[in-house]
mmCIF file of C-alpha atoms and ligand atoms in Angstrom:
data_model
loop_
_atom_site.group_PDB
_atom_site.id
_atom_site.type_symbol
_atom_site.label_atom_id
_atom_site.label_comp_id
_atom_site.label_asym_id
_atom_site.label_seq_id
_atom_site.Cartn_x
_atom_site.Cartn_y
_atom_site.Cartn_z
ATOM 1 C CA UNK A 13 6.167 2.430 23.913
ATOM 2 C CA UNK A 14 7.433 3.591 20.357
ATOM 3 C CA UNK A 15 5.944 2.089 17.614
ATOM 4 C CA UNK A 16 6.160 2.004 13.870
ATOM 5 C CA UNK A 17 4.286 0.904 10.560
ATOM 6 C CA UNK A 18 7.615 0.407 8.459
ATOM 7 C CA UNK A 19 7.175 -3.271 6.440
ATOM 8 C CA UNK A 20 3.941 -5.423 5.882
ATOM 9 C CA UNK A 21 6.661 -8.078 6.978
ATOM 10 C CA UNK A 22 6.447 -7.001 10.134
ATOM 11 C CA UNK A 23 2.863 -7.608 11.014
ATOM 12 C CA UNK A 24 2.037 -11.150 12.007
ATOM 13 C CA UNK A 25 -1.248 -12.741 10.738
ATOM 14 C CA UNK A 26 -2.116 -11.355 14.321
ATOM 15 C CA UNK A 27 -1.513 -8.151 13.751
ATOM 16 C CA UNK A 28 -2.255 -7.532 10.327
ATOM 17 C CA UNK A 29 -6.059 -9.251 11.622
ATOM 18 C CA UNK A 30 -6.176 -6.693 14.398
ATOM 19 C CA UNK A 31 -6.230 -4.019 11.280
ATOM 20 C CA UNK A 32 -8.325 -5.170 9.234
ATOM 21 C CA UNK A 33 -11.689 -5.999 12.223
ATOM 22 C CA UNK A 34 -10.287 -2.207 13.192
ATOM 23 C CA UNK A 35 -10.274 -0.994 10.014
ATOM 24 C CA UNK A 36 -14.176 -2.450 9.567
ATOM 25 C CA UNK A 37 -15.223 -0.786 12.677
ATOM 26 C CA UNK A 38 -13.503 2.582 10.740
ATOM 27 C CA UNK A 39 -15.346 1.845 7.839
ATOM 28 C CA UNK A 40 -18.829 1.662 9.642
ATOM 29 C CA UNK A 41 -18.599 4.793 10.656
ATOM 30 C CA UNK A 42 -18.983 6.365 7.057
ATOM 31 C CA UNK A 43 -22.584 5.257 7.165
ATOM 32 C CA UNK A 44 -23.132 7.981 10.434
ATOM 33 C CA UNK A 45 -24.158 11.489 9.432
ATOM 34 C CA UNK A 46 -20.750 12.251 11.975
ATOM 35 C CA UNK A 47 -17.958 10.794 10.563
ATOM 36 C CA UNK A 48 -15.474 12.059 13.535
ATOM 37 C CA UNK A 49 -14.341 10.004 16.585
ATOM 38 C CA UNK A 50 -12.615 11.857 19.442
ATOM 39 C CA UNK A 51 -9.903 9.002 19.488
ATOM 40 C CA UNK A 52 -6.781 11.308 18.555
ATOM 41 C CA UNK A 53 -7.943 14.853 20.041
ATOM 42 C CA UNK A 54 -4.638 17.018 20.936
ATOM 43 C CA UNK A 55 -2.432 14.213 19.314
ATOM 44 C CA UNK A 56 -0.462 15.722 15.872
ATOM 45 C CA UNK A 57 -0.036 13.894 12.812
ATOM 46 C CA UNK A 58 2.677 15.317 10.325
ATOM 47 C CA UNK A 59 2.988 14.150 6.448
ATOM 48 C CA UNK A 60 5.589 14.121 5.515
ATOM 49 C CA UNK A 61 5.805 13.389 1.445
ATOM 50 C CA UNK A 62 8.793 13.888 -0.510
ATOM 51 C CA UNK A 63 7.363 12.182 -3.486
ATOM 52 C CA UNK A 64 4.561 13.164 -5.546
ATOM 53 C CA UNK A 65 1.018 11.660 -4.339
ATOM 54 C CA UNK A 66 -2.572 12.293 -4.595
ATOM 55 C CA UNK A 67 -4.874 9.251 -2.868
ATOM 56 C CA UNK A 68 -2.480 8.640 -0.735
ATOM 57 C CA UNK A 69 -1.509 12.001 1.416
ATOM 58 C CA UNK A 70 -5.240 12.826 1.354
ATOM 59 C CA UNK A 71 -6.168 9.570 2.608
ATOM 60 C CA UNK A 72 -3.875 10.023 5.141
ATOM 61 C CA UNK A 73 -5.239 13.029 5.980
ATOM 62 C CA UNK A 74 -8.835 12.321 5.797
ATOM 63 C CA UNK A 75 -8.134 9.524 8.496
ATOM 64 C CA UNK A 76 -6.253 11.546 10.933
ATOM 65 C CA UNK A 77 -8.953 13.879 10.741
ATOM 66 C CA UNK A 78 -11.470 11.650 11.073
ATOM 67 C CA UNK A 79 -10.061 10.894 14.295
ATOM 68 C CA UNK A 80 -9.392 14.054 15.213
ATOM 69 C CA UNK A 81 -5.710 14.561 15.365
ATOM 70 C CA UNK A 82 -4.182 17.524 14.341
ATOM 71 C CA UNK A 83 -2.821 17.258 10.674
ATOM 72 C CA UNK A 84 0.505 19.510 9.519
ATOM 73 C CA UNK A 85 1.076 18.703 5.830
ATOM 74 C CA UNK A 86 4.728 18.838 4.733
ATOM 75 C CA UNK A 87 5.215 18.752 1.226
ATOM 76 C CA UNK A 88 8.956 18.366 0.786
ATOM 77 C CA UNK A 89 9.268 18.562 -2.807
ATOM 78 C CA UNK A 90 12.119 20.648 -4.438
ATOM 79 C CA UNK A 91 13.936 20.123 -1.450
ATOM 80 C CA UNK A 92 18.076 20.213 -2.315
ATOM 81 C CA UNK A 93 19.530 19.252 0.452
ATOM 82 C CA UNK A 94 21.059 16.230 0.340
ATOM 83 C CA UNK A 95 19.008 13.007 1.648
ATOM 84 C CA UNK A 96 20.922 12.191 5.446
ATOM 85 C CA UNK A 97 20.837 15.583 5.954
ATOM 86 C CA UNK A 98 17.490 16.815 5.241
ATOM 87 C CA UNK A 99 15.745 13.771 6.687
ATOM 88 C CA UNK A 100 17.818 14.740 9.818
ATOM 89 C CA UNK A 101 17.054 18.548 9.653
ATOM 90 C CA UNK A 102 13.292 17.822 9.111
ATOM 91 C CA UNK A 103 13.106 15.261 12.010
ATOM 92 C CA UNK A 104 14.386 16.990 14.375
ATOM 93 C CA UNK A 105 12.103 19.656 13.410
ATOM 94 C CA UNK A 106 9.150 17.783 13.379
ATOM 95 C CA UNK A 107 10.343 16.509 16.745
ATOM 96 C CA UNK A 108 10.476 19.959 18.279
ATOM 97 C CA UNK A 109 7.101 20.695 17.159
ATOM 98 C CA UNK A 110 5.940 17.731 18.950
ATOM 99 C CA UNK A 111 4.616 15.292 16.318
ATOM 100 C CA UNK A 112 3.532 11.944 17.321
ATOM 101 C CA UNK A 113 3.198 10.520 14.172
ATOM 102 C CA UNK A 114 4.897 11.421 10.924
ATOM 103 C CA UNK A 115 3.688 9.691 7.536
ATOM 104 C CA UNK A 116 6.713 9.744 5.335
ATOM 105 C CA UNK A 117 6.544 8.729 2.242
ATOM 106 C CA UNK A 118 10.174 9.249 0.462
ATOM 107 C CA UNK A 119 12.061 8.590 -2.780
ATOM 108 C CA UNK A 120 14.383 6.623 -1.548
ATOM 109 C CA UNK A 121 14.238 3.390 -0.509
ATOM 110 C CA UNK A 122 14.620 2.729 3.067
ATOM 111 C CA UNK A 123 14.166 6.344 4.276
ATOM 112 C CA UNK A 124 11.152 5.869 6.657
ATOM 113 C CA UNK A 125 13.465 3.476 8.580
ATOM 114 C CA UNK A 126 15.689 5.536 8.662
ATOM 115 C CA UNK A 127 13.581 8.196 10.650
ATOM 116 C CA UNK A 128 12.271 5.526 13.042
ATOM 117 C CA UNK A 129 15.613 4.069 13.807
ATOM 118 C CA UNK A 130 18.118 7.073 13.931
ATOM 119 C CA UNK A 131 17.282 8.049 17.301
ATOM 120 C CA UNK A 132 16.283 11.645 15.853
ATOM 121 C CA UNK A 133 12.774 11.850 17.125
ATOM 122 C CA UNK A 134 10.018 9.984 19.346
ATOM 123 C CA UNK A 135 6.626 9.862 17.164
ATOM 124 C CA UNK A 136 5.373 6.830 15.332
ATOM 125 C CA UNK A 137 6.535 6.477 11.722
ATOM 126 C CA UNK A 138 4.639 5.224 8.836
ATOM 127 C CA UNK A 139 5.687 4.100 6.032
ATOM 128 C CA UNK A 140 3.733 5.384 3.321
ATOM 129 C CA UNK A 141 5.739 4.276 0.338
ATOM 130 C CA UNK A 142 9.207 4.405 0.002
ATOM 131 C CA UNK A 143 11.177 4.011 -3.089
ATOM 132 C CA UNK A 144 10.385 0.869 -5.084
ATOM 133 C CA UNK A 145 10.951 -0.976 -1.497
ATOM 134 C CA UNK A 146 7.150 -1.074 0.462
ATOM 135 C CA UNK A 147 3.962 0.698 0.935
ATOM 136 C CA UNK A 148 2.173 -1.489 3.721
ATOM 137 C CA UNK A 149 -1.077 0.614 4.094
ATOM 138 C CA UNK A 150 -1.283 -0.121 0.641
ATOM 139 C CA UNK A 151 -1.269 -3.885 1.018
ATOM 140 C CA UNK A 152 -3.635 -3.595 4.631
ATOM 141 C CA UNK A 153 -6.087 -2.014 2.327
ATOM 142 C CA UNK A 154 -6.020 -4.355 -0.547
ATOM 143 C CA UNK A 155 -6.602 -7.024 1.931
ATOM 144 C CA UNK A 156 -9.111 -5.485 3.686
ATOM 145 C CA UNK A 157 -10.801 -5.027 0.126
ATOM 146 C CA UNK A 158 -10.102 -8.468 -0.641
ATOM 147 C CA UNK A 159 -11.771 -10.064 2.405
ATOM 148 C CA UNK A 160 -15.022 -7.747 1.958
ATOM 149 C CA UNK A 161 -15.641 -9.104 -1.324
ATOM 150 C CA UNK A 162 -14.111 -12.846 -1.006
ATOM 151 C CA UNK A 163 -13.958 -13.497 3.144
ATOM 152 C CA UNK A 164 -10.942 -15.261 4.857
ATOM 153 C CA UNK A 165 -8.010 -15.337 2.418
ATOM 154 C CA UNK A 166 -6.830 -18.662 2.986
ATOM 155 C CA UNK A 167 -5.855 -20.409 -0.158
ATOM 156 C CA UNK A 168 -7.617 -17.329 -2.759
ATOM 157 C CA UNK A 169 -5.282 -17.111 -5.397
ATOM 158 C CA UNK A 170 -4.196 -13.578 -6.317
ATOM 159 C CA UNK A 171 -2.487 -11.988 -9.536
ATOM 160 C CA UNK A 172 -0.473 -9.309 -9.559
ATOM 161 C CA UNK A 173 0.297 -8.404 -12.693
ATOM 162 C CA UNK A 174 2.865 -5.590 -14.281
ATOM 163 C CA UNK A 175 5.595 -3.669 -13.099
ATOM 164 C CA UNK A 176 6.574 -5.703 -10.163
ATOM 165 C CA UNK A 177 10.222 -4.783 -10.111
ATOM 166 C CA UNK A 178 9.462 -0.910 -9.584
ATOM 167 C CA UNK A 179 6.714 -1.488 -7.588
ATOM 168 C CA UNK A 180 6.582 -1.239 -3.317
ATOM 169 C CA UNK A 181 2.708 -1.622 -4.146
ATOM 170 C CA UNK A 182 3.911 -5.722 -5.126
ATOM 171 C CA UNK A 183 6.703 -6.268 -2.444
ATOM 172 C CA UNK A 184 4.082 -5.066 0.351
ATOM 173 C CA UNK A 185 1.293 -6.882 -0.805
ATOM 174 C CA UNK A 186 3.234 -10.164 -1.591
ATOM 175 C CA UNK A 187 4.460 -10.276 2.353
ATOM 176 C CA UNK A 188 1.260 -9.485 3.880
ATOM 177 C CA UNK A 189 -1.163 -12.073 1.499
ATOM 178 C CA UNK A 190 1.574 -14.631 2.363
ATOM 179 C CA UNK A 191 1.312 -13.891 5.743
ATOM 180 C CA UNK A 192 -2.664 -14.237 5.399
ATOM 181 C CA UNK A 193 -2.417 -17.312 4.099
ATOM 182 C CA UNK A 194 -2.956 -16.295 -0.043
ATOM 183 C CA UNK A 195 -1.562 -17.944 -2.696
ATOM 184 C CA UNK A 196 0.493 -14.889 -4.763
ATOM 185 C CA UNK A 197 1.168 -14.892 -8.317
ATOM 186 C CA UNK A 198 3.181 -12.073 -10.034
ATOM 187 C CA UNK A 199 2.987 -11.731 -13.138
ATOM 188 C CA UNK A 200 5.460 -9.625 -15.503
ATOM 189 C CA UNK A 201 7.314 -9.882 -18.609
ATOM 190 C CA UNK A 202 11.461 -11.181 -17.365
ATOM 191 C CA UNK A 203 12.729 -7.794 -17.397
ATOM 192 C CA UNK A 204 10.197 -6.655 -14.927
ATOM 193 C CA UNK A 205 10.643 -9.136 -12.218
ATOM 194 C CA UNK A 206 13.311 -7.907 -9.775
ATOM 195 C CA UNK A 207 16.358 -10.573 -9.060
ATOM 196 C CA UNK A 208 16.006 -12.687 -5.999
ATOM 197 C CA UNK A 209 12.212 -12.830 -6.383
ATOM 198 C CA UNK A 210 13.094 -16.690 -5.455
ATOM 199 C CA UNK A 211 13.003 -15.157 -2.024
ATOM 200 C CA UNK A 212 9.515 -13.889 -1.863
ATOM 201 C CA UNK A 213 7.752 -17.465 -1.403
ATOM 202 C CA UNK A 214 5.593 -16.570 -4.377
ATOM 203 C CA UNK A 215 4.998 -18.203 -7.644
ATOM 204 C CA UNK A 216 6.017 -16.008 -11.263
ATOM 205 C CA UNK A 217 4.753 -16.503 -14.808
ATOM 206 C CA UNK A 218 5.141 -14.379 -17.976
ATOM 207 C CA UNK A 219 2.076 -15.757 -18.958
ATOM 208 C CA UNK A 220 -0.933 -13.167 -18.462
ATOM 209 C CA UNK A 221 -3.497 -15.433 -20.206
ATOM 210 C CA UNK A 222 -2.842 -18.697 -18.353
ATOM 211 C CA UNK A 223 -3.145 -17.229 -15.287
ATOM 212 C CA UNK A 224 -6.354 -15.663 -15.222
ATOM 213 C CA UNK A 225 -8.900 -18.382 -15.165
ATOM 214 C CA UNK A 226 -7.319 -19.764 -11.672
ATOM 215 C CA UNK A 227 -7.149 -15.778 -10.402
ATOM 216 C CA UNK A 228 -9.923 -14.931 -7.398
ATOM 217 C CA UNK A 229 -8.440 -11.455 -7.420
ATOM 218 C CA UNK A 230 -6.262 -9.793 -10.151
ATOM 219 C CA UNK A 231 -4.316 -6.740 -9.464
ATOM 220 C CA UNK A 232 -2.943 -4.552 -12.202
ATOM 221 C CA UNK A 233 0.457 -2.198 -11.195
ATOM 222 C CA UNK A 234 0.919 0.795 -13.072
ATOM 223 C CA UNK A 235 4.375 0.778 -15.644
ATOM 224 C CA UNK A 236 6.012 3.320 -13.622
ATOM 225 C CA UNK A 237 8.504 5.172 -16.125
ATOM 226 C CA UNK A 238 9.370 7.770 -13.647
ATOM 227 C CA UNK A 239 11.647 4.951 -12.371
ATOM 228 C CA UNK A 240 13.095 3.691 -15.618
ATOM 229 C CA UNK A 241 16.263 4.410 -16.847
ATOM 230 C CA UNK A 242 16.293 1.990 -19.817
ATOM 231 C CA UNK A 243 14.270 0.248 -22.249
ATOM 232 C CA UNK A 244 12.247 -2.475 -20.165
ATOM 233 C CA UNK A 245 9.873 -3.827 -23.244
ATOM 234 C CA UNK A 246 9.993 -2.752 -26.938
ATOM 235 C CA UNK A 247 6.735 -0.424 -26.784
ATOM 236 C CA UNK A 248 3.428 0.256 -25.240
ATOM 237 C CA UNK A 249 1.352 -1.800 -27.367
ATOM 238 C CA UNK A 250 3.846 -4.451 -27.365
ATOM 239 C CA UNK A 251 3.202 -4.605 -23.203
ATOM 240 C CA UNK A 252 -0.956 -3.614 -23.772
ATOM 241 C CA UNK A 253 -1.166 -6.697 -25.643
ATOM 242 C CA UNK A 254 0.551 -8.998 -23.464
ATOM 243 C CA UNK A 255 -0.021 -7.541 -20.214
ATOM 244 C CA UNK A 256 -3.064 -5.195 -20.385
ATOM 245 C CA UNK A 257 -6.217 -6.443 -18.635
ATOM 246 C CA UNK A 258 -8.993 -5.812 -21.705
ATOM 247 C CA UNK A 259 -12.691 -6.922 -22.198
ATOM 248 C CA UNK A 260 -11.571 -10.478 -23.467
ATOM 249 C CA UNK A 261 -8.897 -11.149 -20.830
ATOM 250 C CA UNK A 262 -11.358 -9.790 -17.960
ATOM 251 C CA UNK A 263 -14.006 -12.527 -19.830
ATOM 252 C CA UNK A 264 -11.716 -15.191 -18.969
ATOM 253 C CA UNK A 265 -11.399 -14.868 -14.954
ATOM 254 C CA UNK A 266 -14.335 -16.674 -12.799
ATOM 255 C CA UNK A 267 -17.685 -14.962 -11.435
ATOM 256 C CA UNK A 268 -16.446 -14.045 -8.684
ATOM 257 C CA UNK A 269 -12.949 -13.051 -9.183
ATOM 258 C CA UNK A 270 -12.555 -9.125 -8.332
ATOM 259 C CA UNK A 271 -10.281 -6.506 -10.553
ATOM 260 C CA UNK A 272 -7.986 -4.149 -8.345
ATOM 261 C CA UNK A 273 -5.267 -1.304 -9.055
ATOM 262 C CA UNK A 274 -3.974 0.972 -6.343
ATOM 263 C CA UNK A 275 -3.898 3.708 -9.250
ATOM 264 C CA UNK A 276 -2.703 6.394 -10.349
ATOM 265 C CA UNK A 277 -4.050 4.261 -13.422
ATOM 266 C CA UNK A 278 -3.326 4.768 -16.645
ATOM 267 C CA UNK A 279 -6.214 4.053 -19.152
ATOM 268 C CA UNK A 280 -5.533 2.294 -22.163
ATOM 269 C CA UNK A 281 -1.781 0.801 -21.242
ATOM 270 C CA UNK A 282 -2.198 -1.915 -18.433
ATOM 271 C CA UNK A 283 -6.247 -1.309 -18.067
ATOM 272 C CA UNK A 284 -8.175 -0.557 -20.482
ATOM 273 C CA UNK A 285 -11.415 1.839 -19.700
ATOM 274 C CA UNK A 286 -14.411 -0.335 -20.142
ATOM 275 C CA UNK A 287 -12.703 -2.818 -17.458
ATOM 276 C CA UNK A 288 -11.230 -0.030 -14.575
ATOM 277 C CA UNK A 289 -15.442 0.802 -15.207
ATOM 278 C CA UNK A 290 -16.510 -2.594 -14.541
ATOM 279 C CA UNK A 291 -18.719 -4.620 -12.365
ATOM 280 C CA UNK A 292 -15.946 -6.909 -11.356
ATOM 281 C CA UNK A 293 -13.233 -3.221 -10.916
ATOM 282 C CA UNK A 294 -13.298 -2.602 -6.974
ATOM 283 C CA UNK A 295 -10.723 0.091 -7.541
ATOM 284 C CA UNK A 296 -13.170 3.283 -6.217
ATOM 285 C CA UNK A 297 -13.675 0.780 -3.120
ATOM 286 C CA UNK A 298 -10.228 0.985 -2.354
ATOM 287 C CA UNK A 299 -9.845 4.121 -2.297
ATOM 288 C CA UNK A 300 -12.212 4.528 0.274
ATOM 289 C CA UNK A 301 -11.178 1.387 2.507
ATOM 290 C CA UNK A 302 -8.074 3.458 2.657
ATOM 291 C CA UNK A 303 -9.301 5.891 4.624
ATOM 292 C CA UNK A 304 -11.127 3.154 7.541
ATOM 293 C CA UNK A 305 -7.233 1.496 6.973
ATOM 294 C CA UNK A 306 -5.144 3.917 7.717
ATOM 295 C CA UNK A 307 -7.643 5.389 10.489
ATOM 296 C CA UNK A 308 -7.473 1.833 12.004
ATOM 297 C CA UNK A 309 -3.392 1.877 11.778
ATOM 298 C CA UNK A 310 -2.954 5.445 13.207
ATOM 299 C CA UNK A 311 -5.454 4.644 16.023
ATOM 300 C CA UNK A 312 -3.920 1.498 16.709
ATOM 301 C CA UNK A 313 -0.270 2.966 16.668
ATOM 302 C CA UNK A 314 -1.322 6.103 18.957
ATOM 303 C CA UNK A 315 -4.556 5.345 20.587
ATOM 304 C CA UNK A 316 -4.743 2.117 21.877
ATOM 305 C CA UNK A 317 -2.174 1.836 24.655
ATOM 306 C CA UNK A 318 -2.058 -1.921 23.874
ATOM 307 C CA UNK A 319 -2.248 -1.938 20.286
ATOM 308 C CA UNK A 320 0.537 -3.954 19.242
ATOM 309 C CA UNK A 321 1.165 -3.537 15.853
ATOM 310 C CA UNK A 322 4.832 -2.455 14.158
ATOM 311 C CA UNK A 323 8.088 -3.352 13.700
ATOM 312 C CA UNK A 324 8.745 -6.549 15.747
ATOM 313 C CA UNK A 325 11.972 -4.615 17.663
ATOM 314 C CA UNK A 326 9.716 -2.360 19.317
ATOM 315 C CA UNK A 327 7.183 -4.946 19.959
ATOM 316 C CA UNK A 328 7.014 -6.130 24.259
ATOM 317 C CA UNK A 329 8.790 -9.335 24.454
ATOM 318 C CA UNK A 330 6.456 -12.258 23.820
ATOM 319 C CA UNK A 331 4.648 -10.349 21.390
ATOM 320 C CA UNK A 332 3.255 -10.847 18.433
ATOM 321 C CA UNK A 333 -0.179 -11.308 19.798
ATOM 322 C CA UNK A 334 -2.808 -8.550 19.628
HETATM 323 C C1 NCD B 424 1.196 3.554 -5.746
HETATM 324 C C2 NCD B 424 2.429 4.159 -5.145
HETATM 325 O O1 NCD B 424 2.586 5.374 -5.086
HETATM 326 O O2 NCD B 424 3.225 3.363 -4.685
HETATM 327 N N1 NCD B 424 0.068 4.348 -5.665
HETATM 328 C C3 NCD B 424 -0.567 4.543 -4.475
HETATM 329 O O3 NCD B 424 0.006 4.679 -3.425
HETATM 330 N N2 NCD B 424 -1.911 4.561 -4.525
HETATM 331 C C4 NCD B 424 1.428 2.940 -7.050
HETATM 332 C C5 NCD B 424 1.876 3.783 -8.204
HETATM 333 O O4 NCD B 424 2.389 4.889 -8.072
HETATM 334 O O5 NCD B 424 1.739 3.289 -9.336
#
């Protein structure tokens, strides 16, 4: 049975639970002097990145390891041939080389789809960010983050706060917290909010400082330039001061509440130093909860011969259960 990691509005509560108790049984196994499980031996996992990344690919990487696939690395970059075509070319390639997973993450939106739909190869696609559209290992291990430090999320009520309408980090984590039961707040200055947000079942505000006293977790997006093509606020310190997460904002939120960023971050804009360094900042955590993620999606999507998480198309009828 084919399956794929494409949306975090795919997974069902069931599903996306089945991750996360995987992903903690991943996670234990840090603690062993042997870090390797035999789950994946003689299975070959291809990434495929045709955008820049750091975390990310090596996380990736680190997990398939772990589990002891086989790992081809295929930096696209630079690549001119034109999008249908290359995607094609490389599929089929990847195909005859017999991968059974490939971890794309692409420029354009919709691309991963596009390679687990077109009928051009058999492995297991992942979506590991595509465009400004969804990055759902991204949101599996920000709730898997979340629950370690808070438990069941069920009512917490989480900030997300920036450059929503560039960001697949916000679209992926808004469907899966809804789907775990959350209550999602994004907040952004108007021209950063994409249109139809109306859609996403979550509430909006403009309004960094009201926000934060109610927050149990508050994430902080990066402004990503790279995918502006106009003027989206008058100047940095102009969007620092409004929406930058300082010492006296960060004073505001409750004891508990946690501080988050998938990073790249950059220091001084929407975070400033002395608060990515905090206590409360759980953003080193998440980098290494991505590893026990993404080793608990890959094993689930090739190991387990019941694992029954993806898209719901490829799912057995009457599924949705784990
Ligand atoms: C994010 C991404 O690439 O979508 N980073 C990540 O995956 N850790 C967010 C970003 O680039 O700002």
């Amino acid at each position: 049975m084919r399956r794929h990691l494409l949306s975090a509005g795919d997974l069902t509560r069931d599903d996306a639970q089945l991750v996360l108790d995987t992903a903690e049984e991943m996670r234990s196994l840090a603690d062993r002097p042997i870090k390797k499980l035999p789950a994946l031996r003689g299975r070959t996992v291809v990434n495929l990145f045709f955008e820049d990344s750091t975390r990310t690919r090596i996380s990736f990487e680190a997990a398939a390891k772990r589990l002891s696939a086989d790992v081809i690395n295929f930096s696209a970059k630079g690549s001119s041939l034109s999008k249908g075509e290359s995607l094609k070319d490389t599929a089929l390639t990847l195909e005859a080389m017999g991968a059974d997973a490939v971890v794309c993450r692409h420029w354009a939106s919709g691309a991963p789809h596009l390679l687990a739909h077109a009928g051009w190869s058999r492995s297991s696609v992942v979506n590991a960010g595509d465009g400004t559209h969804e990055h759902p290992t991204q949101a599996l291990l920000d709730a898997f983050t979340m629950t370690r430090h808070l438990g069941p999320l069920d009512g917490r009520r989480v900030a997300i706060v920036g450059d929503v309408l560039h960001s697949r980090v916000a679209r992926s984590n808004a469907l899966l917290l809804r789907t775990l039961g959350a209550e999602v707040t994004l907040v952004a200055p108007p021209t950063l909010l994409p249109l139809g947000i109306e859609g996403w079942g979550v509430e909006t505000s403009y309004d960094l400082d009201a926000v934060l006293p109610k927050a149990d977790v508050v994430m902080m997006l990066r402004v990503q330039r790279e995918r502006m093509n106009a003027a989206f606020f008058p100047s940095v310190r102009e969007y620092s001061r409004r929406y930058g997460l300082d010492a006296r904002r960060m004073a505001t939120l409750q004891d508990h509440a946690i501080v988050m960023h998938p990073g790249p971050m950059i220091r001084g804009m929407e975070i400033t130093a002395d608060v990515a360094d905090s206590d409360r900042s759980v953003i080193v955590e998440q980098v290494t909860n991505g590893v026990a993620v993404r080793m608990a999606v890959l094993y689930l999507l090739l190991g387990g011969s019941e694992a029954a998480i993806g898209g719901a198309e490829d799912r057995p009828s009457g599924g949705g259960e784990a």
